[in-house]
XYZ file of C-alpha atoms in Angstrom:
113
model
C 107.804 -46.622 -79.515
C 106.290 -49.297 -81.727
C 107.615 -49.632 -85.250
C 106.103 -51.701 -88.039
C 108.639 -52.713 -90.669
C 107.244 -53.957 -93.964
C 109.012 -55.931 -96.648
C 108.265 -57.906 -99.783
C 106.786 -55.410 -102.199
C 107.945 -55.047 -105.773
C 107.102 -55.401 -109.441
C 105.447 -58.542 -110.756
C 103.615 -59.575 -113.895
C 99.902 -60.266 -113.859
C 99.245 -63.762 -112.585
C 102.339 -63.732 -110.419
C 102.782 -63.852 -106.661
C 104.305 -61.767 -103.907
C 104.561 -62.216 -100.162
C 104.484 -59.227 -97.853
C 105.732 -59.312 -94.277
C 105.321 -56.834 -91.442
C 107.249 -57.143 -88.191
C 106.307 -55.161 -85.095
C 109.168 -54.084 -82.850
C 107.156 -54.606 -79.660
C 103.633 -54.755 -78.285
C 100.578 -56.935 -78.143
C 98.036 -56.544 -80.912
C 94.492 -57.833 -81.015
C 94.337 -57.330 -84.775
C 96.990 -57.063 -87.464
C 96.229 -56.433 -91.080
C 96.954 -54.933 -94.446
C 95.422 -51.959 -96.191
C 96.202 -50.547 -99.604
C 95.913 -47.238 -101.370
C 96.009 -46.800 -105.130
C 96.660 -43.388 -106.731
C 93.580 -41.198 -106.510
C 91.723 -43.672 -104.321
C 90.980 -44.011 -100.634
C 92.856 -46.427 -98.433
C 90.973 -49.714 -98.218
C 91.162 -52.825 -96.092
C 92.723 -55.822 -97.835
C 92.777 -58.386 -95.028
C 93.066 -58.579 -91.252
C 93.596 -61.307 -88.704
C 92.978 -61.533 -84.978
C 95.436 -62.879 -82.437
C 93.308 -66.072 -82.406
C 93.760 -66.469 -86.150
C 90.365 -65.373 -87.427
C 90.808 -63.745 -90.814
C 88.682 -61.443 -92.920
C 89.214 -60.353 -96.521
C 88.012 -57.760 -98.951
C 85.796 -59.347 -101.611
C 88.231 -58.284 -104.316
C 91.047 -60.454 -102.911
C 89.165 -63.480 -101.550
C 90.521 -66.778 -102.872
C 93.701 -65.041 -104.095
C 95.278 -63.574 -100.955
C 96.009 -65.289 -97.654
C 96.842 -63.513 -94.427
C 98.706 -65.268 -91.637
C 100.323 -64.318 -88.383
C 103.159 -65.472 -86.151
C 102.362 -64.137 -82.687
C 105.707 -65.241 -81.279
C 107.481 -63.075 -83.850
C 104.878 -60.293 -83.821
C 104.752 -60.624 -87.593
C 101.911 -60.661 -90.078
C 102.183 -61.948 -93.638
C 100.160 -61.481 -96.798
C 100.558 -64.097 -99.515
C 99.261 -62.626 -102.760
C 98.619 -64.979 -105.679
C 97.068 -64.474 -109.105
C 97.910 -60.797 -108.929
C 96.055 -58.403 -111.198
C 96.977 -54.909 -112.430
C 94.193 -53.537 -110.223
C 96.084 -54.817 -107.178
C 98.705 -52.138 -107.845
C 98.915 -49.897 -104.771
C 100.948 -48.968 -101.743
C 100.293 -51.610 -99.109
C 100.274 -50.569 -95.468
C 100.592 -52.767 -92.420
C 98.273 -52.003 -89.503
C 98.423 -53.215 -85.901
C 95.769 -52.526 -83.294
C 96.606 -52.557 -79.604
C 94.346 -51.732 -76.671
C 95.375 -48.092 -76.781
C 96.517 -47.227 -80.279
C 96.451 -47.954 -83.991
C 99.902 -48.329 -85.580
C 100.816 -48.036 -89.255
C 103.803 -49.060 -91.304
C 105.477 -46.797 -93.849
C 103.994 -48.656 -96.805
C 105.458 -50.870 -99.494
C 104.774 -50.495 -103.214
C 103.230 -53.372 -105.135
C 103.085 -52.943 -108.899
C 101.440 -55.505 -111.162
C 102.126 -55.142 -114.861
C 99.716 -56.396 -117.520
């Protein structure tokens, strides 16, 4: 059983920073990433990164968020800078293996204005 354990969410003022981390208990993942879901909205991709380190971002977070990955630790990080109130959401970690898509339980990020 693969478990994704997220950490790092919380409350921050607009313009502040947070760093999310997601550690996988086991497995090999071609892609790891972060999605978010705000109240009343659909879940959307924030950023993802391949095992080779190629990253992709949603337009809304480009130049503010940075995704990184430590393959040895099976951990993916999301550095979030210049946070805006519209970044408020539950952030979910995602890990894609050859046979299955795994999801974390979600961590709340709240940005106050």
